[in-house]
Coordinates of C-alpha atoms and ligand atoms in Angstrom, one line a residue:
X1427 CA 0.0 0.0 0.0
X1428 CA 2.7 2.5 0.9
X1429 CA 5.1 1.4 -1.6
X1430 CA 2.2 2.5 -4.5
X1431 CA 1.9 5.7 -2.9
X1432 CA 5.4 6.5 -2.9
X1433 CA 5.3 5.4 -6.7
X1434 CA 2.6 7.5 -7.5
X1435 CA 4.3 10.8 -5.8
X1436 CA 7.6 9.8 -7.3
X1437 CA 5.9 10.6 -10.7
X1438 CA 4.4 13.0 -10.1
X1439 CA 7.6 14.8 -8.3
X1440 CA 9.5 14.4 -11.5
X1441 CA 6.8 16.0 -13.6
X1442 CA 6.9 18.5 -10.9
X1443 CA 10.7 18.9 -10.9
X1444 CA 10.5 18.7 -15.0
X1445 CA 7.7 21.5 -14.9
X1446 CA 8.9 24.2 -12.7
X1447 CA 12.1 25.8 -12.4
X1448 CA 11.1 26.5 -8.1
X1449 CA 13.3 24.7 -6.0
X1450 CA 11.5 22.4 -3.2
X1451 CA 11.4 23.8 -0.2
X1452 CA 11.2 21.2 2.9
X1453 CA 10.7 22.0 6.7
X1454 CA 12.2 19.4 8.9
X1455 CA 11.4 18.6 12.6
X1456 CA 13.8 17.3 14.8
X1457 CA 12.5 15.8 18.5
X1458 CA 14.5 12.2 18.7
X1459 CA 16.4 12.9 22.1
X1460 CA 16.9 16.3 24.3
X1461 CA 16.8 19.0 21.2
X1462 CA 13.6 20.6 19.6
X1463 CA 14.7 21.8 16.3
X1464 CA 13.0 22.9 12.9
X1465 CA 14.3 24.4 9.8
X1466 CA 12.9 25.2 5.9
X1467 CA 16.0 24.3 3.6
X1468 CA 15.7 24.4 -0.2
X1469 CA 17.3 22.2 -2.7
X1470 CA 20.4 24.5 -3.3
X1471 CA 21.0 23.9 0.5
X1472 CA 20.0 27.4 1.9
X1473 CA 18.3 27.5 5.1
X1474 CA 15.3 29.6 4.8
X1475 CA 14.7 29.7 8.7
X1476 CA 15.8 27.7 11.7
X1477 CA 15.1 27.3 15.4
X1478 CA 16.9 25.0 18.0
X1479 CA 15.6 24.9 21.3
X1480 CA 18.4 23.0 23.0
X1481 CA 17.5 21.3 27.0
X1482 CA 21.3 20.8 27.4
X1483 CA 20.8 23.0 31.0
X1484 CA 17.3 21.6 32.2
X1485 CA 19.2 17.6 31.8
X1486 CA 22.8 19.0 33.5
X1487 CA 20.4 20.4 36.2
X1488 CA 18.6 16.3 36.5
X1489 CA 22.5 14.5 36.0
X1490 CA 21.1 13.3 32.2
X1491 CA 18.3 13.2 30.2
X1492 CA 15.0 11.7 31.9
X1493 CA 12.7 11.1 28.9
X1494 CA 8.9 12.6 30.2
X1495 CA 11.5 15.3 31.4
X1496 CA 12.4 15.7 27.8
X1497 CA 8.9 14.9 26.6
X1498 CA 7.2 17.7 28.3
X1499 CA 9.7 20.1 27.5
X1500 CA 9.5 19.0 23.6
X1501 CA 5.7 19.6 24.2
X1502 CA 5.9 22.8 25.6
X1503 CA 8.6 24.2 22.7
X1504 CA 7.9 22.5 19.3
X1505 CA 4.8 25.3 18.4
X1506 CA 7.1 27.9 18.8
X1507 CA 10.1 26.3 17.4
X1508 CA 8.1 25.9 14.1
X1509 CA 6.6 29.4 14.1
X1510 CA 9.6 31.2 14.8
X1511 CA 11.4 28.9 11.8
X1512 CA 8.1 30.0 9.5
X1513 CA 8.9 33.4 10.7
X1514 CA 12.4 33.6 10.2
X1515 CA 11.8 32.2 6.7
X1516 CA 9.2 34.6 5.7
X1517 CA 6.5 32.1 4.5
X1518 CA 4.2 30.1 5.7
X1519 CA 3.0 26.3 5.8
X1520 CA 0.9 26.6 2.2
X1521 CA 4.6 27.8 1.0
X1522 CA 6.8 24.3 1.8
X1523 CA 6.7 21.2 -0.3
X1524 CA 6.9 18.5 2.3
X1525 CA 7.3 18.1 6.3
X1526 CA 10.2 15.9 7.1
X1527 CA 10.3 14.5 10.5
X1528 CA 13.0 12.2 12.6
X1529 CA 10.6 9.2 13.3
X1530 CA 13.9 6.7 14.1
X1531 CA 15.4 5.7 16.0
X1532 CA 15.3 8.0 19.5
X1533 CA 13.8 8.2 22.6
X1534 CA 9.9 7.2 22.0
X1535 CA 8.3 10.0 24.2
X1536 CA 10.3 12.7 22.4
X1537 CA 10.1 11.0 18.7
X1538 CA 6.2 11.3 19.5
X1539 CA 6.1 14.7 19.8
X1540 CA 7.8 15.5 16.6
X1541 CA 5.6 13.3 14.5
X1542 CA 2.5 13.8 16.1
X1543 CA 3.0 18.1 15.3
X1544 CA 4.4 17.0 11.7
X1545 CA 0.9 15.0 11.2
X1546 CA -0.8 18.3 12.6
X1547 CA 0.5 20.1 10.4
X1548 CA 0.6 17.7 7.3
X1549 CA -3.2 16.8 7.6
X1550 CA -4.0 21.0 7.9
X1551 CA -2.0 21.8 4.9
X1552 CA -2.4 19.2 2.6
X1553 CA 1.0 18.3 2.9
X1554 CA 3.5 15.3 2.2
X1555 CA 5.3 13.7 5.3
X1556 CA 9.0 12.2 4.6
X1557 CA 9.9 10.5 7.7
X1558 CA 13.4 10.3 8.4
X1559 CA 15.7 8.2 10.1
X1560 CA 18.0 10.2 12.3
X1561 CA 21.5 9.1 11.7
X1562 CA 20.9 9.1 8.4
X1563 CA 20.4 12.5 8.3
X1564 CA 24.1 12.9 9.9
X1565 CA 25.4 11.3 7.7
X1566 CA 23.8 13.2 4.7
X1567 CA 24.6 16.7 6.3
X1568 CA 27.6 17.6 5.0
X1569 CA 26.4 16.9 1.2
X1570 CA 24.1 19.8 1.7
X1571 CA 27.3 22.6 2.3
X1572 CA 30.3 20.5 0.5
X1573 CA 30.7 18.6 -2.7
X1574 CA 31.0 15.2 -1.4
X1575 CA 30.1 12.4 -3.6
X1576 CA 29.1 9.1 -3.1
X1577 CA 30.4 6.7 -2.0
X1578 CA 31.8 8.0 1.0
X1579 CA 33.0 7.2 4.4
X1580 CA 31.2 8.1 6.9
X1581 CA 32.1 8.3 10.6
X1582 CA 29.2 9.4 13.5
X1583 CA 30.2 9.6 16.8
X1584 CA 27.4 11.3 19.1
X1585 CA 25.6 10.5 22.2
X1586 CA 24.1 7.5 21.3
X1587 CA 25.9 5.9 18.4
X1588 CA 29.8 5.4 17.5
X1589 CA 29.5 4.2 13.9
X1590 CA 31.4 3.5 10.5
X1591 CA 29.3 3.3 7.3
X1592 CA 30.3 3.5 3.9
X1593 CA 27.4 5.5 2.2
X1594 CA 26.9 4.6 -1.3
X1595 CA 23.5 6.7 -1.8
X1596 CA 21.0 8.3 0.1
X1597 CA 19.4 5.4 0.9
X1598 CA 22.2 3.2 0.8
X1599 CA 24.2 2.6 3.6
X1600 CA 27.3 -0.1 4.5
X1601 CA 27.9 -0.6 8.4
X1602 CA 31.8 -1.7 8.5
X1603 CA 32.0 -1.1 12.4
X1604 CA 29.7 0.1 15.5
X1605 CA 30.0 0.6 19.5
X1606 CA 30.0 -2.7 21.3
X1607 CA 28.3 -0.9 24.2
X1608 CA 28.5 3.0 24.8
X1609 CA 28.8 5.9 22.6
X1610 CA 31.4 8.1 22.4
X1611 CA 29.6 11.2 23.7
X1612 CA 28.3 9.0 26.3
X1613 CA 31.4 8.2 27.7
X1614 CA 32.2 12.1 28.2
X1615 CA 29.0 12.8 29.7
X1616 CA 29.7 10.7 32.7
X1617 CA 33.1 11.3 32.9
X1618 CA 32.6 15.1 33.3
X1619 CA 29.6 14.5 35.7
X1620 CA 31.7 11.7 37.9
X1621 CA 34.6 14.5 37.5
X1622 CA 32.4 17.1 39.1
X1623 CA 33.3 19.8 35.5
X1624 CA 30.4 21.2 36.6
X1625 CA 31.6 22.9 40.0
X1626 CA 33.6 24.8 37.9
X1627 CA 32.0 27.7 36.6
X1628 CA 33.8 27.8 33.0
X1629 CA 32.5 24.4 32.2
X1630 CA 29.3 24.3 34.0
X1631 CA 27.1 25.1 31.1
X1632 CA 29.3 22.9 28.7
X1633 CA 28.0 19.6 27.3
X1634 CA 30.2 16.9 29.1
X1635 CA 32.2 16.5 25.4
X1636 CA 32.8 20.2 25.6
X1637 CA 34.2 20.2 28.8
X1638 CA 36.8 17.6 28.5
X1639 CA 37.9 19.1 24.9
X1640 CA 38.7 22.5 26.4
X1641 CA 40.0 21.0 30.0
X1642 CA 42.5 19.0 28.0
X1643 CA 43.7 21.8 25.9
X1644 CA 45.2 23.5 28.8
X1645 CA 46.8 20.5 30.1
X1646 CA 50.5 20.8 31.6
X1647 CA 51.6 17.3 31.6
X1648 CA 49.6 15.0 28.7
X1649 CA 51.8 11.9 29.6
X1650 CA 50.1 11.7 33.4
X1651 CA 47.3 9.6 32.8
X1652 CA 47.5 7.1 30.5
X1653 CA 44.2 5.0 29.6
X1654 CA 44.8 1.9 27.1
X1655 CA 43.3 2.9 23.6
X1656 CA 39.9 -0.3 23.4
X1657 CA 40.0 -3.4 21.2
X1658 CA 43.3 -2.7 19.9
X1659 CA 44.0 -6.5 19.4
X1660 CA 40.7 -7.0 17.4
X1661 CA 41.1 -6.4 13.8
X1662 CA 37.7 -5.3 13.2
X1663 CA 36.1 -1.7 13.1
X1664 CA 33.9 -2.2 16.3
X1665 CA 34.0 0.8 18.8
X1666 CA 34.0 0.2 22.4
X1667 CA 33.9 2.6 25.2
X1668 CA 32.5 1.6 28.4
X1669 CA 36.0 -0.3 29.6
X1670 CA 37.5 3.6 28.9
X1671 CA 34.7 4.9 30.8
X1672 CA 35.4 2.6 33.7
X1673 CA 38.9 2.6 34.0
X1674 CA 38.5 6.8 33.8
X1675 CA 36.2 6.4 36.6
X1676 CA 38.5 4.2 39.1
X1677 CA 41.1 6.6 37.9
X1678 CA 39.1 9.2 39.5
X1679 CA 37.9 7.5 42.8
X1680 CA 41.6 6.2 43.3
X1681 CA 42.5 9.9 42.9
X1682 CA 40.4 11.3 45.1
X1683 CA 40.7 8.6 47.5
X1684 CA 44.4 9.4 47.7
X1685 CA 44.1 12.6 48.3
X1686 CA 41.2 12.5 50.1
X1687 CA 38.9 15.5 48.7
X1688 CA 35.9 16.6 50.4
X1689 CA 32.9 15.7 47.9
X1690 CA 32.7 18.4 46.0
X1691 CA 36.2 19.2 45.0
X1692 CA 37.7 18.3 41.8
X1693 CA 40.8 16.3 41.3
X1694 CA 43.8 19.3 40.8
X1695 CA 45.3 17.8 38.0
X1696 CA 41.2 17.5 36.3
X1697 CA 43.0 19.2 33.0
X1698 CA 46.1 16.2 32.8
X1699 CA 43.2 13.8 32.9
X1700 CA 41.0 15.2 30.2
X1701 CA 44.3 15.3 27.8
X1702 CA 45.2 11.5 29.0
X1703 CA 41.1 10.5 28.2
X1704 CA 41.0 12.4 24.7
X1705 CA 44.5 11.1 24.0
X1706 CA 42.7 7.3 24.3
X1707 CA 40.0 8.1 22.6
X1708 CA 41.4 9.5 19.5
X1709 CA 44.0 7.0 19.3
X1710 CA 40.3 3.9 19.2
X1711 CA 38.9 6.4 16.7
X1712 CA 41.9 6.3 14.5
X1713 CA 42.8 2.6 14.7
X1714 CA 39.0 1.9 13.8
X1715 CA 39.2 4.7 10.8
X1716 CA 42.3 3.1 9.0
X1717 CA 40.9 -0.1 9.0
X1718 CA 37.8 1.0 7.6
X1719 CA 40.0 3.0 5.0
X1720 CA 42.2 0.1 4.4
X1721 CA 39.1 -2.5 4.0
X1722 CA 37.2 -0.4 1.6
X1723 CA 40.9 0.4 -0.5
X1724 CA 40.7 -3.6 -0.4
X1725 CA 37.3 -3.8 -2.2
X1726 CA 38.3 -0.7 -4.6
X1727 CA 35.2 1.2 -4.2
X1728 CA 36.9 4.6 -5.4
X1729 CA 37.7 3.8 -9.1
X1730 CA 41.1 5.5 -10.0
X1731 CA 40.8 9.0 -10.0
X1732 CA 38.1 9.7 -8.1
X1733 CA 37.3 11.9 -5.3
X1734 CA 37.7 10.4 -2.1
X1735 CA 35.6 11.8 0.9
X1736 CA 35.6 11.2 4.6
X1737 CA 32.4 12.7 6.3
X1738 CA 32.9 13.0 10.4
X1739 CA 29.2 13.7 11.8
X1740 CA 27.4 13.4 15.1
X1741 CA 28.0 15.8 18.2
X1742 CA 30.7 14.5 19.2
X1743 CA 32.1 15.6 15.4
X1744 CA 32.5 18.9 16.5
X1745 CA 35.6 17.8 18.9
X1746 CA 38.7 19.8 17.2
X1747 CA 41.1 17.0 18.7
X1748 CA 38.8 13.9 16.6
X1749 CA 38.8 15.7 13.7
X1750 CA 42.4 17.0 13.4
X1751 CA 44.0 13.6 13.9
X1752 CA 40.9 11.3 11.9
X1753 CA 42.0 14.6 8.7
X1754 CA 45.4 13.9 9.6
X1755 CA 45.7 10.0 9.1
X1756 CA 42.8 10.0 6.0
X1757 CA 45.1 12.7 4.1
X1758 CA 47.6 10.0 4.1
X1759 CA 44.9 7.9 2.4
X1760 CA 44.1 10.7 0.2
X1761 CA 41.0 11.3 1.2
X1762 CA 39.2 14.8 2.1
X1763 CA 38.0 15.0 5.3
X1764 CA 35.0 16.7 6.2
X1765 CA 32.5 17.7 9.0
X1766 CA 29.4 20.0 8.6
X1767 CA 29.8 23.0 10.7
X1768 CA 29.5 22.1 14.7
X1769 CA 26.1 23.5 15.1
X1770 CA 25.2 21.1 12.1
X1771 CA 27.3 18.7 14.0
X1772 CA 25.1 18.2 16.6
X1773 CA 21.0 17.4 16.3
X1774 CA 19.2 20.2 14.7
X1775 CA 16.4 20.1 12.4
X1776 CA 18.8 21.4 9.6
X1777 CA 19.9 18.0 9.2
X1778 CA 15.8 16.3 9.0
X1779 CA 15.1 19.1 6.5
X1780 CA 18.1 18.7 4.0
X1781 CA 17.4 15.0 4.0
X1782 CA 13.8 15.5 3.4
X1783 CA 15.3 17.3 -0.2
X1784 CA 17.5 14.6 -0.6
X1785 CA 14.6 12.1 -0.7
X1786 CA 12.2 14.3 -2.1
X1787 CA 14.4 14.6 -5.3
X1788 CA 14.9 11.0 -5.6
X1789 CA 11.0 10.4 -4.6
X1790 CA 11.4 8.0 -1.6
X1791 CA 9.3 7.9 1.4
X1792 CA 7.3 10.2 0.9
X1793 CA 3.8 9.5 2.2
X1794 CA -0.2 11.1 2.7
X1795 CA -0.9 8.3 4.5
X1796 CA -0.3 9.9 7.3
X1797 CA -1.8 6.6 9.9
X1798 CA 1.3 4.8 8.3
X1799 CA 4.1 6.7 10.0
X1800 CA 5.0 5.2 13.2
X1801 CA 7.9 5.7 15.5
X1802 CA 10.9 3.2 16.3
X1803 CA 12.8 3.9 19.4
X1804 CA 15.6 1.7 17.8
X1805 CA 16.2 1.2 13.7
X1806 CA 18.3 -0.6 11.6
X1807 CA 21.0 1.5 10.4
X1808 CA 21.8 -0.1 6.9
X1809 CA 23.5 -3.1 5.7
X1810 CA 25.6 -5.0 7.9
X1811 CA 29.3 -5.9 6.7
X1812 CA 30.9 -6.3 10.1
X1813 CA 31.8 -9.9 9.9
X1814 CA 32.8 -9.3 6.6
X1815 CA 35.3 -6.7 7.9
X1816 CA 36.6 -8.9 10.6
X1817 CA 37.2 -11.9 8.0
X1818 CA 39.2 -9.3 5.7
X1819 CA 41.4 -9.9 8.9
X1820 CA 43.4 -6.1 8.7
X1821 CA 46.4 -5.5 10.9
X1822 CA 46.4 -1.8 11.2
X1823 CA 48.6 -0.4 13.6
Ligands
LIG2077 O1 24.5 14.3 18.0 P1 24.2 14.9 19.4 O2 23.8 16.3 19.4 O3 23.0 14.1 20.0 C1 22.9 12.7 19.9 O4 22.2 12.3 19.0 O5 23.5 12.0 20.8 O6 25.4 14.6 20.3 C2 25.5 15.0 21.7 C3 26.8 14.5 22.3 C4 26.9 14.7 23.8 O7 27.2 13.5 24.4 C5 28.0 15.7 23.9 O8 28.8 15.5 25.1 C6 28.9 15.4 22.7 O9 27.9 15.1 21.7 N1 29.7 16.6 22.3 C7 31.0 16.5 22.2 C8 31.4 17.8 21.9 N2 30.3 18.6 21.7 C9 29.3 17.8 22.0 N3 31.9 15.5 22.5 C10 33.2 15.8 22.3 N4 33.7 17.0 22.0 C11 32.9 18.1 21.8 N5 33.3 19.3 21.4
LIG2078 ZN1 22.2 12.9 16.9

C-alpha cells in the first residue's frame, strides 16, 4: 500500500521537478532525544529559517536526560520552534513542499512529539510527510554545504551511536563497524559528571564532550594519565567505550581517594586527565578509521581517480582534537576530510530538513498516509558488513 503511494508521488515529483524551475522547499522537525529543532531548507541547501531549542541546561540540572522530562519540555517548545522557523523564513506552511520528521530511532516519548506536530501540520496543509531516520540524516549533512560524492565514508560519533558506514546513496548505507556498548559522547558525559566539571564555573554550562575538549587543551603534563586505547588486538572496526569509561572512573575514585577531597572538589590535575582520556580516545577512533580505510581500498570502491571523501558527523564531530588527527591520518589515504559546521554537527532540524530534499528529489518515502508513519525507538542502520570486515582480517597499527 505504501510502496504504491510512494510510486505514484515519485511521478508526479518528477513532472513536478520537470515542470517548474522552483526549487523544493522542505521544513524538517527534529524531537529524537533532548533538542527541539526545525528548519525550511531548499534544494540549493539554503536555510530559509531555523530554530533549535536545545534542554542541554534543564538535563545538567537532572544529571542526564529523563525522557517525560524531555517529553514535556519537547511539548511545551515545538509550536514555537516551528513558528519562529516560519517566521524567520518569511512564508508560511501553504509555501513548503513537504514536512520531514525524525521518526527513528530516539527516545519514544520525544520521537512522539515531533511526528505527532508534523501530522498536525501535514493533515492541515495538505502536505507530504518524509519520515526520516536520524543518523541518516548525519550522515547526509555535509552533502548539503560540501561537494562530497558518493560513496563516502562516513564516521558518526554522538551521544548514542559510534558508527562507520560506507554511504553509497541516500538510501544506501554499508555498516563496517559500530560501538559494542557506549557511545562516544556518552562516555564524556559521565566522565565530566563523575569528574564534578560542573563545579567549575567555565565548564558548567558545557556539554560533558565540551568540557573535556577545552579542559584537556590547557593541560601541563599529557603523559600523566594514560588510559589503554579499546579493542586494539581485534582487527575489526567495532568501537568500544565503556571499559575507557570505567577505568577513567576508578582513575578518579583512586584519585580522590588518595588525596582525600571533600565531595565536591575536583581532582587538581582535572586538565592532565581530560588530555590523557581524549589522547585514548582519538588513538580507538583512528585505529578503527584506517581499518575502515584500508578495507574499503581492499574492495576498490573509489575507481582511480576519483574523489575520495571522509564525512565525520554526530555531536561529538564537533571535537577539534577527533577531527584533526581522523583529517590527519585520512590525508595519508588521500582522502578529504570533512565535518558540517558544529552546530550542524550536533541534532538540529537542519539536518531532517536537507534529507527530506535529498529524498524528495529522488522520490522515496514520501507518504499522505499519514496513519502509516510510526515511531521506532531503535532502527536498523543499513546493511551490515561487520563480519565481513573482521574476515578481511586487517592489521592496522
Ligand atoms: O548528536 P548529538 O547532538 O546528540 C545525539 O544524537 O546524541 O550529540 C550530543 C553528544 C553529547 O554527548 C556531547 O557531550 C557530545 O555530543 N559533544 C562533544 C562535543 N560537543 C558535543 N563531544 C566531544 N567534544 C565536543 N566538542
Ligand atoms: Zn544525533
Amino acid at each position: 500500500m505504501i510502496k504504491s503511494v510512494f510510486q505514484i508521488h515519485r511521478k508526479c515529483v518528477r513532472r513536478w521537478c520537470h515542470n517548474t524551475a522552483r526549487r523544493p522547499y522542505i521544513l524538517g522537525i527534529e524531537s529524537s532525544c533532548d533538542d527541539c529543532g526545525a528548519a525550511i531548507v531548499s534544494s540549493d541547501g539554503k536555510i530559509l529559517g531555523e530554530c533549535v531549542m536545545s534542554q542541554q541546561n534543564c538535563h545538567l540540572r537532572f544529571g542526564g536526560i529523563i525522557p517525560p522530562v524531555a517529553q514535556d519540555s519537547h511539548r511545551n517548545h515545538i509550536e514555537n520552534v516551528v513558528k519562529q522557523t516560519f517566521t524567520q523564513a518569511e512564508r508560511t506552511c501553504e509555501g513548503i513542499d513537504a514536512i520531514a520528521v525524525t521518526n527513528r530511532p530516539g527516545l519514544p516519548l520525544s520521537l512522539l512529539v515531533g511526528v505527532r506536530y508534523a501530522k498536525y501540520l501535514a493533515r492541515k496543509f495538505d502536505k507530504p510527510i518524509i519520515p526520516v531516520h536520524h543518523m541518516e540524516a548525519h550522515a547526509l549533512m555535509a552533502r548539503m554545504t560540501n561537494s562530497v560524492p558518493f560513496p563516502y565514508l562516513c564516521i558518526l560519533l554522538s551521544g548514542g551511536h559510534a558508527i562507520i558506514t560506507l554511504v553509497k546513496s541516500t538510501n544506501d548505507f554499508y555498516i563496517l563497524g559500530e560501538t559494542v556498548d557506549d557511545a562516544p559522547g556518552e562516555m564524556f558525559d559521565k566522565i565530566a559528571r563523575r569528574l564534578k566539571l560542573r563545579n567549575i564555573p567555565q565548564y558548567a554550562w558545557l556539554s560533558g564532550g565540551q568540557a573535556i575538549e577545552q579542559a584537556s587543551s590547557k593541560c601541563h603534563n599529557p603523559a600523566s594519565y594514560d588510559f589503554p586505547a579499546p579493542l586494539s588486538q581485534y582487527r575489526d572496526c567495532q568501537f568500544s567505550f565503556a571499559g575507557l569509561k570505567n577505568s577513567a572512573t576508578r582513575q578518579i575514585i583512586l584519585q580522590e581517594r588518595v588525596l582525600d577531597l571533600p565531595p565536591d572538589v575536583v581532582i587538581p590535575d582535572y586538565e592532565d586527565f581530560c588530555a590523557g582520556l581524549m589522547n585514548a580516545t582519538v588513538r580507538h577512533i583512528a585505529h578503527r578509521t584506517k581499518r575502515a580505510i584500508r578495507f574499503c581500498e581492499g574492495e576498490a570502491f573509489w575507481p582511480t581517480g576519483t574523489k575520495r571523501c571522509l564525512v565525520i558527523s554526530g555531536g561529538v564531530a564537533s571535537n577539534n582534537v577527533i577531527f584533526n588527527a581522523i583529517s590527519n591520518l585520512a590525508a595519508a589515504y588521500n582522502f578529504e576530510t570533512i565535518r558540517p559546521k558544529p552546530a550542524h554537527c550536533t541534532d538540529n532540524g537542519i539536518m531532517i530538513a536537507w534529507n527530506g530534499i535529498e529524498k524528495y528529489i529522488t522520490g522515496q518515502n514520501i507518504t499522505k498516509v499519514y496513519n502509516d508513519i510510526d515511531i521506532f525507538g531503535r532502527a536498523n542502520f543499513g546493511t551490515n558488513l561487520i563480519q565481513k570486515v573482521k574476515d578481511a582480517n586487517i592489521a592496522s597499527q
